[in-house]
Coordinates of C-alpha atoms in Angstrom, one line a residue:
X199 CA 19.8 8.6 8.0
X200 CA 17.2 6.1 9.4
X201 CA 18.1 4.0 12.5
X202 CA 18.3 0.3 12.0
X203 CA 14.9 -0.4 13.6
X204 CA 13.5 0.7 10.1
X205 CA 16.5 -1.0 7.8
X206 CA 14.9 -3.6 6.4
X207 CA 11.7 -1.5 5.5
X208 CA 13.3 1.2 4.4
X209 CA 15.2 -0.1 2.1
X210 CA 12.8 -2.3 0.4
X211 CA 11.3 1.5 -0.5
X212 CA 15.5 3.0 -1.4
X213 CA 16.9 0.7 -3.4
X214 CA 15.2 0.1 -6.3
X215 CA 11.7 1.0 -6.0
X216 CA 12.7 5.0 -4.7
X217 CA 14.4 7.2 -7.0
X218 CA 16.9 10.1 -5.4
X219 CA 16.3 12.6 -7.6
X220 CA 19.0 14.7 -5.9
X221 CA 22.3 14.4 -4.1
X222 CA 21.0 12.0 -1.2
X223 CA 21.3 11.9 2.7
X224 CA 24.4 13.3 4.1
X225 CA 24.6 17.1 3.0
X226 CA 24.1 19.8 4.5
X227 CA 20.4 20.4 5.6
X228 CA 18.8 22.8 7.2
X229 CA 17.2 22.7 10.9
X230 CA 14.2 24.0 12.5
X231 CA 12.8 24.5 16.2
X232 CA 9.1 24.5 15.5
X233 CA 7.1 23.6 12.1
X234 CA 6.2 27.6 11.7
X235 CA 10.1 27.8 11.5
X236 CA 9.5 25.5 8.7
X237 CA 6.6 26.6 7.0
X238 CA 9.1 30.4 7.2
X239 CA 11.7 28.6 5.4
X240 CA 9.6 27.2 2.8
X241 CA 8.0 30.3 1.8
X242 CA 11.6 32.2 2.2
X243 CA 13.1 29.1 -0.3
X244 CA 10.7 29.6 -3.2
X245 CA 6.8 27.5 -1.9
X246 CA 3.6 28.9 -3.4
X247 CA 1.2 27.4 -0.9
X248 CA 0.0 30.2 1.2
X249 CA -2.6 28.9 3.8
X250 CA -0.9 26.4 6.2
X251 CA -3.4 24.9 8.8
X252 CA -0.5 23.5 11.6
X253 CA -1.2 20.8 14.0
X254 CA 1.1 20.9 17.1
X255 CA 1.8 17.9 18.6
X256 CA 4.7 18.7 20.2
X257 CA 5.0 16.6 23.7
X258 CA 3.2 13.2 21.9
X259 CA 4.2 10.5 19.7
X260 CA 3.0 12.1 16.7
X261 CA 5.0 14.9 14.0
X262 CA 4.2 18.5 14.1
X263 CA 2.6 18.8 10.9
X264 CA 1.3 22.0 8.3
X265 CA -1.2 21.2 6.3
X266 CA -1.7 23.3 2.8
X267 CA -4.4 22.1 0.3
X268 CA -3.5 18.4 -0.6
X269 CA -0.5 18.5 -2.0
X270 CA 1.7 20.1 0.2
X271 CA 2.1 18.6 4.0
X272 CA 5.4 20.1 6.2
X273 CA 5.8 17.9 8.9
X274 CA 8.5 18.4 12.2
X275 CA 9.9 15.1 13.5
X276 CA 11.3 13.7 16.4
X277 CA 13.6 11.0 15.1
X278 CA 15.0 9.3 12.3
X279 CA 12.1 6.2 13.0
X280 CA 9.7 9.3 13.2
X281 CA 11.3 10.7 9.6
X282 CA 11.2 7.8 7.5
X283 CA 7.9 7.0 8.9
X284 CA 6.5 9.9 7.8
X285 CA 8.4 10.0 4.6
X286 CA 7.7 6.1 3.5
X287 CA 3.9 6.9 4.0
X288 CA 4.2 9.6 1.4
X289 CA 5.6 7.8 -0.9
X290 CA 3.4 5.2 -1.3
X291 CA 0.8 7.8 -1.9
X292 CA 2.6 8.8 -4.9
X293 CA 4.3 11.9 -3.6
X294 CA 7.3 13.6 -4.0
X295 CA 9.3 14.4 -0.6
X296 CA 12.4 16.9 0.4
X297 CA 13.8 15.3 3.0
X298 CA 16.2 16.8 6.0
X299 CA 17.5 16.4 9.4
X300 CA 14.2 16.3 11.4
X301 CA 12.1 17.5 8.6
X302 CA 9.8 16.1 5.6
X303 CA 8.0 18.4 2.9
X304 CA 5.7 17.1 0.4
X305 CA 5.3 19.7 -2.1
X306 CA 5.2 19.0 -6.1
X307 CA 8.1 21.7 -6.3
X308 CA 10.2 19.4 -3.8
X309 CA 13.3 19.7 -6.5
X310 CA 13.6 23.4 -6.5
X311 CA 13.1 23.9 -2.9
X312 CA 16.4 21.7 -1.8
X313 CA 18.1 24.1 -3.5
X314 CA 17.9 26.5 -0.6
X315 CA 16.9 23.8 2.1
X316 CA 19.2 20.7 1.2
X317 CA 17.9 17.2 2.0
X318 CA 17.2 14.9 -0.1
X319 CA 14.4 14.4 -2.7
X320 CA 12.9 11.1 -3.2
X321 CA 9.9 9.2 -4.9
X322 CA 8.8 6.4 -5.8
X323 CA 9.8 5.1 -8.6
X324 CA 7.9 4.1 -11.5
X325 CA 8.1 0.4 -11.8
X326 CA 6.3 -2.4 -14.0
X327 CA 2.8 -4.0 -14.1
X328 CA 2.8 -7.4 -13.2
X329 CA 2.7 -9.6 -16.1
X330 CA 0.4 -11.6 -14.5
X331 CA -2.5 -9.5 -14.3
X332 CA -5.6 -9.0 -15.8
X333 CA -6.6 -5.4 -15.5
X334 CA -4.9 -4.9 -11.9
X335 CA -6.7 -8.7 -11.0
X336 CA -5.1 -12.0 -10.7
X337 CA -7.6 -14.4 -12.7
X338 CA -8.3 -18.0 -12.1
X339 CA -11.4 -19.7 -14.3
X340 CA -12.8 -19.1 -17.3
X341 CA -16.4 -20.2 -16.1
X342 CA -19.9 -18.2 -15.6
X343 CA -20.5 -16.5 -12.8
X344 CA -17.9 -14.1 -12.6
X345 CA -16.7 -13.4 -8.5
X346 CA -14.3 -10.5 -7.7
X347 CA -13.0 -10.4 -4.5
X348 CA -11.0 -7.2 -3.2
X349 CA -9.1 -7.7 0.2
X350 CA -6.4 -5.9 2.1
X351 CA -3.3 -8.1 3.4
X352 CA -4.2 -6.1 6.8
X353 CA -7.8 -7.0 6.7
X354 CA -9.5 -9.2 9.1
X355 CA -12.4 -9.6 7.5
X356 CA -10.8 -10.4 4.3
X357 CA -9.1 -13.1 5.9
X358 CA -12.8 -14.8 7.3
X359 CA -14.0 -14.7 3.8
X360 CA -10.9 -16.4 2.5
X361 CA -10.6 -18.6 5.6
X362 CA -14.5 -19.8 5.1
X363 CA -15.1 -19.6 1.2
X364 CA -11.3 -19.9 -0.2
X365 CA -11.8 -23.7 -0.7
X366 CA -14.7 -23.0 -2.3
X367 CA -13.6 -20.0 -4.8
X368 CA -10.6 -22.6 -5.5
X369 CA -13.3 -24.8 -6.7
X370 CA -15.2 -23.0 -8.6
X371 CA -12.4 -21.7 -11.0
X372 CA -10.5 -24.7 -11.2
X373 CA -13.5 -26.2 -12.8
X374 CA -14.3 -23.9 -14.6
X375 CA -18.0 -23.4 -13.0
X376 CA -17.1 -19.7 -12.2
X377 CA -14.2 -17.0 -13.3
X378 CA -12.8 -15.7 -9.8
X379 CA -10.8 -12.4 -10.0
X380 CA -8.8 -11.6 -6.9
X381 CA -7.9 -7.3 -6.3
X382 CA -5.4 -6.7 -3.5
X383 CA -5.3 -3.3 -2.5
X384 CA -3.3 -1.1 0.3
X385 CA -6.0 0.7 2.5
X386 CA -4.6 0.3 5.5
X387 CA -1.4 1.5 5.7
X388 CA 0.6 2.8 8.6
X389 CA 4.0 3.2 10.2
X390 CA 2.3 1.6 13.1
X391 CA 2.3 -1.6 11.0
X392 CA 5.0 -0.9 9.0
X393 CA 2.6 0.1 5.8
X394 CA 2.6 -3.9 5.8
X395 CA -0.6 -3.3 3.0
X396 CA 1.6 -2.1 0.2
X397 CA 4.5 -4.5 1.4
X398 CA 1.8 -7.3 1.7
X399 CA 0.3 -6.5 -1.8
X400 CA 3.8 -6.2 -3.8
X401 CA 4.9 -9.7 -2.5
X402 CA 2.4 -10.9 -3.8
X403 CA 2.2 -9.6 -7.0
X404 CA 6.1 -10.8 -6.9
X405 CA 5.1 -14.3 -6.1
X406 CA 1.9 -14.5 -8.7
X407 CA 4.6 -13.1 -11.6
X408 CA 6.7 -15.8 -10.1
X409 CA 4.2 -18.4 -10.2
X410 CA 0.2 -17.8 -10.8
X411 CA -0.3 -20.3 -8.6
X412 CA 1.8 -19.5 -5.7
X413 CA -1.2 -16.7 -5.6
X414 CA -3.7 -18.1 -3.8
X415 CA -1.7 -19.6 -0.9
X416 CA 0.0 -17.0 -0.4
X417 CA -3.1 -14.8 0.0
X418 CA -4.3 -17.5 2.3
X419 CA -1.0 -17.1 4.4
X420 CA -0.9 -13.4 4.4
X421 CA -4.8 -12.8 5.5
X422 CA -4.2 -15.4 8.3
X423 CA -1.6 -13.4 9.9
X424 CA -2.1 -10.7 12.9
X425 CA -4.2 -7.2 11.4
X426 CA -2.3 -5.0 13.3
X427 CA 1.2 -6.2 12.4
X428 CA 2.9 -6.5 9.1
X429 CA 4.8 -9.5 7.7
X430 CA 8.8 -9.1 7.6
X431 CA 10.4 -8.8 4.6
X432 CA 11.8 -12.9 5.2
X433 CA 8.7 -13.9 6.6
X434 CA 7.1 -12.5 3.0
X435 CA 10.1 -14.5 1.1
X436 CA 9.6 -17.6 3.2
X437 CA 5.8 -17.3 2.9
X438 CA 6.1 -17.2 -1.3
X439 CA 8.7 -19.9 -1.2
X440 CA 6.4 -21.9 0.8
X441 CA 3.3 -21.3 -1.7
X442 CA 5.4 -22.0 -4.6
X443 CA 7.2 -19.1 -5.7
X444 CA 10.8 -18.0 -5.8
X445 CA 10.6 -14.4 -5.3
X446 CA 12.9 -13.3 -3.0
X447 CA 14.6 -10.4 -5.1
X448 CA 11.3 -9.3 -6.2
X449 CA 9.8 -8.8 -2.8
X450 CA 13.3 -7.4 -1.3
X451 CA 13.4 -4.5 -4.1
X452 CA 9.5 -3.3 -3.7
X453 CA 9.3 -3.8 -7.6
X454 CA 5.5 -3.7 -8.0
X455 CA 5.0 -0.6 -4.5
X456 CA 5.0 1.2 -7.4
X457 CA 1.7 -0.6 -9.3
X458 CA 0.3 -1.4 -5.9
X459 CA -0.2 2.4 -4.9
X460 CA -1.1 3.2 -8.7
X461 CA -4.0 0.7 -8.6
X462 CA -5.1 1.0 -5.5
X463 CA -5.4 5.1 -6.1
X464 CA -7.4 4.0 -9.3
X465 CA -9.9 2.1 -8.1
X466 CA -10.7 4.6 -5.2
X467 CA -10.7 7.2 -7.5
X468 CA -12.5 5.2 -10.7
X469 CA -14.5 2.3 -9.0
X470 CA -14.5 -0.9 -10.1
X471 CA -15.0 -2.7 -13.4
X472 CA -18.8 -3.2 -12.2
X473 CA -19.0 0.1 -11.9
X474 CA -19.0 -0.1 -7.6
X475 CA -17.3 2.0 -5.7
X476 CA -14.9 0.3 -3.5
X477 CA -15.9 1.6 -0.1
X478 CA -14.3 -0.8 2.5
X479 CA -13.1 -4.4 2.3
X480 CA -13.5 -7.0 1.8
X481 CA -15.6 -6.6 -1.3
X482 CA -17.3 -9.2 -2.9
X483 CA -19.3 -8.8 -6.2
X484 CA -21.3 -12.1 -8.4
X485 CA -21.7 -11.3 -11.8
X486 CA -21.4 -7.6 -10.7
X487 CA -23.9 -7.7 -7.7
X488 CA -22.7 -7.0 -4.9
X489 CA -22.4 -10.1 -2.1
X490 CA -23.9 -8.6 1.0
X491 CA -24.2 -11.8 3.1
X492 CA -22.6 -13.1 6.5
X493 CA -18.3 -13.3 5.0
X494 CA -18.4 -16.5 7.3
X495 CA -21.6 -18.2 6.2
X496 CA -20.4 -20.7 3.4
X497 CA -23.8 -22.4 2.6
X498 CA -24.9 -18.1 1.6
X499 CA -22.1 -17.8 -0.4
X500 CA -22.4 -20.6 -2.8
X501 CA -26.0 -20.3 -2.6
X502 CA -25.4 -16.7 -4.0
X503 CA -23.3 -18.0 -6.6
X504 CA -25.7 -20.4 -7.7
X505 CA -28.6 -18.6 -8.3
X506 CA -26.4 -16.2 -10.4
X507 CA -25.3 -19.6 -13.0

């Protein structure tokens, strides 16, 4: 179903950490012209959403696409790239999709629908909590203050925080002058970078269960790579193995995309712990104050963290 430009990315997402809930690629499906030939079929098979909105983008790069409410998106593609594109970006959003030859619906009644449509219906499947988590945060200290930093793998800010003050949070918890709680979270997802967020965050959740303290090299190695562009799959193996961690199987299945999207959805949705909302990384809080300084001014940060001791 998907060319092998996508492979390797896809199927981090199908074999384990994707759940066919029906028969999978290969039957019969149906085909369509235009998206309103789509948004026909979908009322004709059973779909309750009334009021599409449709985006045509017919001609460019991008999927014709029918918008109903939030929950249900019917989107026309192009190609198989195009298809699991669009489908893989769904998923880690925590939907369920029906998927067909040149075709993707997100709809929660996805199962009923392929029984007049075909396709196949996929989701991501619920996975485990890394055991090496403290309330969705990898922990290092046991000291006062208490820092909590939330980055993106995809974030270049993120990475001039870590790249200036990492030493120093490395410090402080090893010590025991501060308690340091890293949150990783997937914001910037896109097929453009090959949703290299969640991918990012899941390896290394795989590498901390592996070894805590493959953690924080690992997050110094991911942040330092290019913005735009997502880590392979081996590059993300090599990278743990390098830090510390043998994780290879763990990072190849996607076994924590699962977590990743669930508590990146709650902290958008809930805040954080200090009772912020989380709107942009990197985030940096001291005792639950918010660090608003220069990310690349060391002798600010520490000076924040020592008038909060």
């Amino acid at each position: 179903m998907f060319s092998r430009a996508r492979a390797l990315r896809v199927m981090a997402v199908s074999a384990t950490a994707v759940l066919c809930l029906s028969a999978c690629a290969g039957e019969a499906t149906e085909e369509f012209d235009s998206v309103e030939d789509l948004v026909a079929a979908y009322h004709a098979a059973g779909g309750q959403c009334e009021d599409f909105v449709i985006y045509d983008e017919a001609g460019g790069e991008e999927a014709e696409v029918a918008h109903c409410g939030v929950d249900t998106v019917l989107s026309l593609t192009e190609s198989d790239d195009q298809t699991s594109d669009v489908a893989t970006g769904a998923m880690l959003r925590g939907q369920t999709v029906l998927v067909g030859a040149g075709w993707v619906i997100e709809d929660p009644d996805a199962v009923a629908l392929r029984e007049e449509l075909g396709g196949a219906v996929l989701a991501l499947q619920e996975g485990g909590t890394p055991e090496s988590v403290e309330d969705d945060a990898f922990v290092f200290g046991e000291g006062e203050p208490r820092i909590q930093v939330v980055v993106d793998p995809l974030c270049d800010y993120c990475n001039r925080f870590i790249e200036t003050n990492g030493d120093a949070l490395i410090e402080l918890a090893d010590s025991g002058e501060a308690t340091v709680e890293y949150r990783v979270v997937s914001l910037h997802d896109h097929p453009e970078n090959d949703f290299g967020s969640s991918y990012g965050v899941n390896a290394l959740a795989c590498a901390a269960d592996a070894d805590i303290e493959a953690f924080r090299p690992l997050l110094s190695t991911v942040l330092a790579g290019p913005s735009d562009e997502a880590w392979t799959e081996l590059e993300l193996v090599e990278a743990a193995e390098q830090a510390g961690a043998d994780a290879g199987d763990c990072i190849a299945d996607g076994t924590f995309l699962f977590w990743t999207m669930q508590s990146t959805q709650d902290v958008l949705q809930n805040g954080l712990p200090d009772g912020e909302n989380l709107g942009g990384v990197p985030y940096i809080s001291i005792d639950g104050v918010p660090y608003a300084q220069d990310v690349t001014d060391p002798d600010a940060f520490l000076e924040a963290v020592a008038a909060a001791e």
